[in-house]
Amino acid sequence: MAEKKIIAVVGSTGAQGGGLVRAILSDKGGGFTARAITRNPTSDKAKELAKQGAEVVAADVDDPQSLKRAFQGAYGAYCVTFFWAHFSPEKELAEATAMAQAAKHAGVEHVIWSTFEDTRQWVPLSDSRMPTLMGKYKVPHFDAKGEADLVFTGLGLPVTLLKTSFYWDNLIGFGMGPKKGPDGRLAITLPMGDKKLPGIAAEDIGRCAYGIFKGGREFIGKTVGIAGGHLTGSEMAAALTRALGQEVRYNEVTPEVYRGFGFPGAQDLGNMFQFKRDFEQYYCGARDLNLSRALNPSLQTFDAWLEQNKSRIPLD
Ligand SMILES: NC(=O)c1ccc[n+]([C@@H]2O[C@H](COP(=O)([O-])OP(=O)(O)OC[C@H]3O[C@@H](n4cnc5c(N)ncnc54)[C@H](OP(=O)(O)O)[C@@H]3O)[C@@H](O)[C@H]2O)c1
């Protein structure tokens, strides 16, 4: 039997990487095997991945030497950064650079870089429709990822740039679920006007990434955008109402109001939603639902995701 190709997965105990490791391991005859990269191989999540058949390897994206060791001998590498762990676009760019250099050093044959748009190409710093943040960004957690695209391509890596979408899981763990207003009624709050927000079940990102690795050559040198659905705030609220069996409204606010909410990252997210709202046609167009489904035939719609996850959505 032919040797299985190793895919080294950064963030393997998290949302994106975890989905990819599970997708690889569940396709026994697929010709690939998963190397799960974690800072802590003895954690419960890492041990669970080992039990399921992953090779678990220690590395830290802030330690370039550890990445070089972790990528050695791999056919593929899934590269993702963790903005919300440190809120620093500069650190994110350095981490992406370390991963790209490690992939180059290891001679990896297919790299997927989980990225976003550098929004400054649409909204230059001189554009006053949204504030400039941290001195030189419009959407810090997007812009440095987009900037890093050039690091991957500049090194001549065989890379697929994977543009992901808003996790619907944010309704569970990121504080974006329905909340009771002063009137006691539940509402989700978004500054999207009547525009559509591409969203996806976080687990489906890894499954789509696996489809890209299986496609191989077809996707090298390409940018691929994925989503499970494009929905307006009203459509999301209506789907939540159906799933939860109680009314959820769409509380539409302006990006200015959202930026002023004061939680860590509120300004960044306010700018992000404004970018998605103001460039809806481009942003949805770059995240093709049919291609996403072709990559991942089990891709969930928002309704399907809600059916599976509604009991986990906190209603406060
Ligand atoms: N929330 C959204 O809607 C959304 C949508 C699209 C993209 N994103 C982007 O997704 C990225 C995060 O990916 P995710 O959601 O898959 O992450 P996640 O679920 O938060 O998982 C992060 C995992 O990565 C590992 N990790 C953290 N810091 C590390 C480090 N220094 N070195 C090595 N591993 C480290 C941790 O594993 P160990 O503790 O085991 O090391 C952790 O389990 C962010 O950059 C965010 O901008 C978010």
Short mmCIF file of N, CA, C and O in Angstrom, two decimals, residues 35-97:
data_model
loop_
_atom_site.label_atom_id
_atom_site.label_comp_id
_atom_site.label_asym_id
_atom_site.label_seq_id
_atom_site.Cartn_x
_atom_site.Cartn_y
_atom_site.Cartn_z
N ARG A 35 -0.98 15.10 11.11
CA ARG A 35 -0.03 15.44 12.17
C ARG A 35 -0.59 16.65 12.91
O ARG A 35 -0.63 17.76 12.36
N ALA A 36 -1.05 16.41 14.11
CA ALA A 36 -1.73 17.45 14.88
C ALA A 36 -0.70 18.25 15.66
O ALA A 36 -0.02 17.71 16.53
N ILE A 37 -0.60 19.54 15.36
CA ILE A 37 0.37 20.40 16.04
C ILE A 37 -0.32 21.13 17.19
O ILE A 37 -1.39 21.71 17.03
N THR A 38 0.31 21.05 18.35
CA THR A 38 -0.23 21.69 19.56
C THR A 38 0.93 22.15 20.42
O THR A 38 2.03 21.60 20.32
N ARG A 39 0.67 23.11 21.29
CA ARG A 39 1.72 23.49 22.23
C ARG A 39 1.82 22.49 23.36
O ARG A 39 2.82 22.41 24.05
N ASN A 40 0.74 21.74 23.54
CA ASN A 40 0.68 20.85 24.71
C ASN A 40 0.12 19.47 24.36
O ASN A 40 -1.08 19.23 24.47
N PRO A 41 1.02 18.54 23.98
CA PRO A 41 0.55 17.21 23.58
C PRO A 41 -0.12 16.43 24.69
O PRO A 41 -0.77 15.41 24.42
N THR A 42 0.00 16.88 25.94
CA THR A 42 -0.62 16.12 27.03
C THR A 42 -2.01 16.65 27.41
O THR A 42 -2.64 16.16 28.34
N SER A 43 -2.50 17.68 26.68
CA SER A 43 -3.85 18.18 27.00
C SER A 43 -4.90 17.13 26.62
O SER A 43 -4.64 16.24 25.79
N ASP A 44 -6.06 17.25 27.21
CA ASP A 44 -7.14 16.28 26.91
C ASP A 44 -7.48 16.29 25.42
O ASP A 44 -7.69 15.24 24.82
N LYS A 45 -7.53 17.50 24.83
CA LYS A 45 -7.89 17.59 23.40
C LYS A 45 -6.84 16.92 22.53
O LYS A 45 -7.16 16.23 21.57
N ALA A 46 -5.55 17.13 22.89
CA ALA A 46 -4.47 16.51 22.10
C ALA A 46 -4.52 14.99 22.25
O ALA A 46 -4.36 14.25 21.28
N LYS A 47 -4.77 14.54 23.47
CA LYS A 47 -4.83 13.08 23.70
C LYS A 47 -6.00 12.46 22.92
O LYS A 47 -5.89 11.36 22.41
N GLU A 48 -7.09 13.20 22.85
CA GLU A 48 -8.26 12.71 22.09
C GLU A 48 -7.90 12.56 20.61
O GLU A 48 -8.28 11.57 19.96
N LEU A 49 -7.15 13.54 20.07
CA LEU A 49 -6.76 13.45 18.66
C LEU A 49 -5.82 12.26 18.44
O LEU A 49 -5.92 11.56 17.42
N ALA A 50 -4.92 12.03 19.41
CA ALA A 50 -4.01 10.88 19.31
C ALA A 50 -4.82 9.58 19.31
O ALA A 50 -4.57 8.66 18.53
N LYS A 51 -5.83 9.54 20.19
CA LYS A 51 -6.67 8.34 20.29
C LYS A 51 -7.39 8.07 18.96
O LYS A 51 -7.57 6.93 18.54
N GLN A 52 -7.76 9.15 18.29
CA GLN A 52 -8.46 9.00 17.00
C GLN A 52 -7.49 8.64 15.85
O GLN A 52 -7.93 8.42 14.74
N GLY A 53 -6.19 8.70 16.13
CA GLY A 53 -5.23 8.25 15.10
C GLY A 53 -4.28 9.31 14.58
O GLY A 53 -3.50 9.06 13.66
N ALA A 54 -4.31 10.51 15.18
CA ALA A 54 -3.39 11.56 14.73
C ALA A 54 -2.02 11.38 15.37
O ALA A 54 -1.92 10.89 16.50
N GLU A 55 -0.99 11.77 14.63
CA GLU A 55 0.34 11.89 15.22
C GLU A 55 0.37 13.27 15.88
O GLU A 55 0.13 14.27 15.21
N VAL A 56 0.63 13.33 17.16
CA VAL A 56 0.60 14.62 17.87
C VAL A 56 2.03 15.12 18.07
O VAL A 56 2.88 14.40 18.56
N VAL A 57 2.26 16.36 17.62
CA VAL A 57 3.61 16.92 17.65
C VAL A 57 3.57 18.29 18.32
O VAL A 57 2.67 19.08 18.04
N ALA A 58 4.55 18.57 19.16
CA ALA A 58 4.59 19.86 19.87
C ALA A 58 5.26 20.93 19.02
O ALA A 58 6.32 20.69 18.44
N ALA A 59 4.63 22.09 18.93
CA ALA A 59 5.26 23.26 18.31
C ALA A 59 4.45 24.48 18.72
O ALA A 59 3.28 24.38 19.13
N ASP A 60 5.11 25.63 18.59
CA ASP A 60 4.47 26.91 18.93
C ASP A 60 4.71 27.84 17.75
O ASP A 60 5.85 27.95 17.27
N VAL A 61 3.68 28.53 17.29
CA VAL A 61 3.87 29.42 16.13
C VAL A 61 4.80 30.59 16.45
O VAL A 61 5.26 31.27 15.55
N ASP A 62 5.07 30.79 17.74
CA ASP A 62 6.03 31.84 18.12
C ASP A 62 7.45 31.31 18.22
O ASP A 62 8.36 32.04 18.60
N ASP A 63 7.65 30.03 17.89
CA ASP A 63 8.97 29.41 17.96
C ASP A 63 9.29 28.80 16.59
O ASP A 63 8.93 27.66 16.30
N PRO A 64 9.97 29.58 15.73
CA PRO A 64 10.20 29.14 14.35
C PRO A 64 10.90 27.77 14.24
O PRO A 64 10.56 26.98 13.36
N GLN A 65 11.83 27.50 15.14
CA GLN A 65 12.54 26.21 15.06
C GLN A 65 11.58 25.05 15.30
O GLN A 65 11.68 24.00 14.65
N SER A 66 10.66 25.25 16.23
CA SER A 66 9.70 24.16 16.53
C SER A 66 8.80 23.91 15.32
O SER A 66 8.43 22.76 15.03
N LEU A 67 8.48 24.96 14.57
CA LEU A 67 7.65 24.80 13.36
C LEU A 67 8.41 24.03 12.28
O LEU A 67 7.85 23.19 11.59
N LYS A 68 9.69 24.36 12.16
CA LYS A 68 10.50 23.66 11.15
C LYS A 68 10.51 22.16 11.44
O LYS A 68 10.34 21.33 10.54
N ARG A 69 10.67 21.82 12.71
CA ARG A 69 10.67 20.39 13.08
C ARG A 69 9.29 19.78 12.81
O ARG A 69 9.17 18.69 12.28
N ALA A 70 8.25 20.53 13.14
CA ALA A 70 6.89 19.98 13.02
C ALA A 70 6.47 19.79 11.56
O ALA A 70 5.63 18.94 11.25
N PHE A 71 7.01 20.60 10.65
CA PHE A 71 6.63 20.49 9.22
C PHE A 71 7.51 19.49 8.48
O PHE A 71 7.21 19.11 7.34
N GLN A 72 8.63 19.06 9.10
CA GLN A 72 9.58 18.18 8.40
C GLN A 72 8.90 16.89 7.94
O GLN A 72 8.19 16.26 8.71
N GLY A 73 9.09 16.55 6.68
CA GLY A 73 8.55 15.29 6.17
C GLY A 73 7.08 15.35 5.80
O GLY A 73 6.50 14.35 5.35
N ALA A 74 6.46 16.51 5.98
CA ALA A 74 5.02 16.61 5.67
C ALA A 74 4.82 16.89 4.18
O ALA A 74 5.61 17.61 3.56
N TYR A 75 3.75 16.34 3.63
CA TYR A 75 3.33 16.68 2.26
C TYR A 75 2.61 18.03 2.25
O TYR A 75 2.81 18.87 1.38
N GLY A 76 1.76 18.22 3.26
CA GLY A 76 0.94 19.43 3.31
C GLY A 76 1.04 20.12 4.65
O GLY A 76 1.40 19.49 5.66
N ALA A 77 0.73 21.41 4.68
CA ALA A 77 0.68 22.14 5.95
C ALA A 77 -0.52 23.06 5.94
O ALA A 77 -0.76 23.78 4.96
N TYR A 78 -1.29 23.02 7.03
CA TYR A 78 -2.41 23.95 7.22
C TYR A 78 -1.95 25.02 8.20
O TYR A 78 -1.60 24.73 9.35
N CYS A 79 -1.93 26.26 7.73
CA CYS A 79 -1.38 27.36 8.53
C CYS A 79 -2.48 28.34 8.92
O CYS A 79 -3.20 28.85 8.06
N VAL A 80 -2.58 28.59 10.21
CA VAL A 80 -3.58 29.51 10.74
C VAL A 80 -2.96 30.25 11.92
O VAL A 80 -2.08 29.71 12.60
N THR A 81 -3.38 31.49 12.14
CA THR A 81 -2.87 32.28 13.27
C THR A 81 -4.02 32.53 14.25
O THR A 81 -5.18 32.27 13.93
N PHE A 82 -3.68 33.08 15.41
CA PHE A 82 -4.66 33.15 16.50
C PHE A 82 -4.78 34.58 17.01
O PHE A 82 -4.36 34.90 18.11
N PHE A 83 -5.37 35.43 16.18
CA PHE A 83 -5.42 36.87 16.50
C PHE A 83 -6.00 37.13 17.88
O PHE A 83 -5.48 37.94 18.63
N TRP A 84 -7.09 36.43 18.20
CA TRP A 84 -7.81 36.78 19.43
C TRP A 84 -7.07 36.32 20.68
O TRP A 84 -7.48 36.64 21.80
N ALA A 85 -5.95 35.58 20.49
CA ALA A 85 -5.14 35.19 21.66
C ALA A 85 -4.25 36.35 22.10
O ALA A 85 -3.77 36.37 23.23
N HIS A 86 -3.98 37.32 21.17
CA HIS A 86 -3.04 38.38 21.54
C HIS A 86 -3.42 39.76 20.98
O HIS A 86 -2.82 40.76 21.35
N PHE A 87 -4.36 39.83 20.05
CA PHE A 87 -4.84 41.10 19.49
C PHE A 87 -3.74 41.91 18.80
O PHE A 87 -3.85 43.14 18.70
N SER A 88 -2.70 41.26 18.30
CA SER A 88 -1.60 42.00 17.67
C SER A 88 -1.42 41.60 16.21
O SER A 88 -0.98 40.48 15.92
N PRO A 89 -1.74 42.52 15.27
CA PRO A 89 -1.52 42.18 13.86
C PRO A 89 -0.05 41.96 13.53
O PRO A 89 0.27 41.10 12.70
N GLU A 90 0.83 42.69 14.21
CA GLU A 90 2.27 42.52 13.94
C GLU A 90 2.71 41.10 14.33
O GLU A 90 3.47 40.45 13.62
N LYS A 91 2.21 40.65 15.47
CA LYS A 91 2.55 39.29 15.93
C LYS A 91 1.99 38.25 14.94
O LYS A 91 2.64 37.27 14.61
N GLU A 92 0.78 38.53 14.45
CA GLU A 92 0.15 37.62 13.50
C GLU A 92 1.00 37.51 12.23
O GLU A 92 1.22 36.41 11.70
N LEU A 93 1.49 38.65 11.76
CA LEU A 93 2.32 38.64 10.55
C LEU A 93 3.62 37.87 10.81
O LEU A 93 4.07 37.09 9.96
N ALA A 94 4.21 38.06 12.00
CA ALA A 94 5.45 37.34 12.33
C ALA A 94 5.18 35.83 12.41
O ALA A 94 5.99 35.02 11.93
N GLU A 95 4.03 35.45 12.95
CA GLU A 95 3.70 34.02 13.07
C GLU A 95 3.47 33.41 11.68
O GLU A 95 3.92 32.30 11.40
N ALA A 96 2.77 34.17 10.84
CA ALA A 96 2.53 33.68 9.47
C ALA A 96 3.86 33.53 8.73
O ALA A 96 4.07 32.54 8.00
N THR A 97 4.75 34.49 8.94
CA THR A 97 6.06 34.44 8.28
C THR A 97 6.85 33.21 8.76
O THR A 97 7.45 32.50 7.94
#
